[in-house]
Coordinates of C-alpha atoms in Angstrom, one line a residue:
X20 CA 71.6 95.3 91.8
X21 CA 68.3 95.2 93.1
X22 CA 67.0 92.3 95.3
X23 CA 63.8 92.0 97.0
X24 CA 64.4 92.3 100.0
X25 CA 64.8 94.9 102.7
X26 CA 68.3 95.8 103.7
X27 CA 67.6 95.0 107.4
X28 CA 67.0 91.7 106.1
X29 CA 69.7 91.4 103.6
X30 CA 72.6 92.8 105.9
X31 CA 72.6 89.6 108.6
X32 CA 74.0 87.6 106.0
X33 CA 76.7 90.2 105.2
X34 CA 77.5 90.5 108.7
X35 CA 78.6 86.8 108.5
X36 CA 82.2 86.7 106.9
X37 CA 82.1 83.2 106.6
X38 CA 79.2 83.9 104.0
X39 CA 81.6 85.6 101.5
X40 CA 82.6 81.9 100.7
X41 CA 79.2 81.1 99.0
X42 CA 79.0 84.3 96.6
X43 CA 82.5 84.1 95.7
X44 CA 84.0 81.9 92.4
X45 CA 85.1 78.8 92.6
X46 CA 88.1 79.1 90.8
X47 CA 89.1 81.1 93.1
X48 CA 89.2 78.6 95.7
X49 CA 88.5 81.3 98.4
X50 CA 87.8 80.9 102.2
X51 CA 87.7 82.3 105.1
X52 CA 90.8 81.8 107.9
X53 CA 89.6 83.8 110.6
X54 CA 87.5 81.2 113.4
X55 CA 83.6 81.7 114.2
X56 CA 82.3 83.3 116.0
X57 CA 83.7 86.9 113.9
X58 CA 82.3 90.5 115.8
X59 CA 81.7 92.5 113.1
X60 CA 82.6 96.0 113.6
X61 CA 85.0 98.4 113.0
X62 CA 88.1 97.4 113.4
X63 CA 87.6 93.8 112.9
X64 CA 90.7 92.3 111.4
X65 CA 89.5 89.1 108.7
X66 CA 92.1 86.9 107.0
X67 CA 91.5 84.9 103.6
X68 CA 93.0 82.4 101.8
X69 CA 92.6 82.2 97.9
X70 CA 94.3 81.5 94.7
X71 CA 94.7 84.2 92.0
X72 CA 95.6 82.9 88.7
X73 CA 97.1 79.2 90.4
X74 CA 98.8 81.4 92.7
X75 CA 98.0 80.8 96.4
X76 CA 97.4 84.2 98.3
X77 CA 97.4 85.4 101.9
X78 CA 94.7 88.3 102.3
X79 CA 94.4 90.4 105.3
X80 CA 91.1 92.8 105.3
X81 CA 90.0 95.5 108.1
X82 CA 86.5 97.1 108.6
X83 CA 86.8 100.4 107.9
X84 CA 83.0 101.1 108.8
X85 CA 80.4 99.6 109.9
X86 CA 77.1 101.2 109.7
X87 CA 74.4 97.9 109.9
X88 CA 72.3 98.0 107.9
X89 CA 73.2 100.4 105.6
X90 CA 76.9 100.3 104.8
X91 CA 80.4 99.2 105.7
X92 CA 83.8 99.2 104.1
X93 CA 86.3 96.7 104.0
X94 CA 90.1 97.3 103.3
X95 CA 93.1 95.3 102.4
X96 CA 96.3 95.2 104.9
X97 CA 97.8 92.6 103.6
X98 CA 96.7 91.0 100.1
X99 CA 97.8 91.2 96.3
X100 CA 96.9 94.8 95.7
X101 CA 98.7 97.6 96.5
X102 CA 95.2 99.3 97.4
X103 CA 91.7 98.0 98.0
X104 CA 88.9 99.5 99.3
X105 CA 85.6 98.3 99.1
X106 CA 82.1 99.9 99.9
X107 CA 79.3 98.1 100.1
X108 CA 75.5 100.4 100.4
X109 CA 72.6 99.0 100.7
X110 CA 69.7 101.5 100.1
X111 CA 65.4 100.8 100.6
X112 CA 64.1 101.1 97.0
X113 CA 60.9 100.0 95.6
X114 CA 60.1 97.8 97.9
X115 CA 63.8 96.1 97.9
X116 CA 67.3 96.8 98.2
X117 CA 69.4 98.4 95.7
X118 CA 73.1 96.7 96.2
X119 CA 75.9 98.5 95.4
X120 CA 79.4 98.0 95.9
X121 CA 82.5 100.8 95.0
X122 CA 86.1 99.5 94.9
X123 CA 88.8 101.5 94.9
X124 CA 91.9 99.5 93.9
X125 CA 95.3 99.9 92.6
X126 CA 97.2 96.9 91.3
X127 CA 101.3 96.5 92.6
X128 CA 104.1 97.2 89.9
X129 CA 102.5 100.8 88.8
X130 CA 103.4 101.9 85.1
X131 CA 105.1 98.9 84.1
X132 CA 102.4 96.6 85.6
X133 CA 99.9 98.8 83.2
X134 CA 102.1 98.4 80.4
X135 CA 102.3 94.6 80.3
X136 CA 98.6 94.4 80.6
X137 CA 98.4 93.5 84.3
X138 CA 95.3 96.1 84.8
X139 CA 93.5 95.5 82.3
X140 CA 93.4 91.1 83.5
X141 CA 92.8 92.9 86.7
X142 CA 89.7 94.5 85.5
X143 CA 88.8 91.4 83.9
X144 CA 89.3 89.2 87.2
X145 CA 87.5 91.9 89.4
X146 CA 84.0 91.9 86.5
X147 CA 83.8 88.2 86.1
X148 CA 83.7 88.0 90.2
X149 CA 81.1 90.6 90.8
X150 CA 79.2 89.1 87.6
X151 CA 79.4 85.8 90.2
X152 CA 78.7 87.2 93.1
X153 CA 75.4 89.2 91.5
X154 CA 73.9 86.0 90.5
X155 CA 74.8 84.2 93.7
X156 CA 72.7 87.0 95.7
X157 CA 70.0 86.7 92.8
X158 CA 69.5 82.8 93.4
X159 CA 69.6 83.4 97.2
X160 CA 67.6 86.4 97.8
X161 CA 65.5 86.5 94.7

């Protein structure tokens, strides 16, 4: 996504775990365990409470990198997936940022979890939060 802004300006607010709670769905019922004041860097160790599908969920997240205010990369120790991985860029373009973010995930049960259609909600779960989370950032940063 492209906001108007430049990433030195967006990446404060990224920086501030506690604001993952305001571009995040309801429905999820998501927020942040982890006390302010949270140093960002890597290393830092972020917990999460949320519930997926009325089920209430424990999630444990590292930064991988930390590369203000360009990048950084968050990973699951402890959550629902087996794998998570998520890279956030944040690149100068036309006067703005171009947002992107890359996740690599893998959902737990393997084959049979594929076969009874548990990748497929997952895909499904994982759009309609990002679809969220890009209008959230469009009505906060333009």
């Amino acid at each position: 996504m492209w906001l108007p802004r430049a990433p030195a300006d967006l990446f404060p607010f990224f920086a501030d775990a506690h604001n993952l709670e305001a571009i995040t769905p309801p429905w999820l019922r998501f927020s942040v365990l982890t006390p302010r004041p949270i140093a960002m860097h890597a290393g830092t160790r972020i917990e999460y409470r949320l519930r997926l599908h009325r089920v209430p969920l424990r999630w444990l997240t590292e930064i991988a990198a930390w590369e203000p205010p360009h990048r950084f990369v968050d990973r699951q120790l402890l959550g629902p997936y087996a794998l998570w991985e998520h890279e956030h860029r944040l690149r100068a373009v036309g006067g703005g940022t171009v947002m992107s973010d890359h996740v690599r995930y893998r959902i737990r049960g393997g084959r049979m979890a594929d076969l009874a259609g548990d990748a497929a909600v997952a895909r499904r779960d994982l759009r309609r939060i990002f679809e969220f989370r890009a209008r959230a950032l469009h009505e906060r940063f333009g």
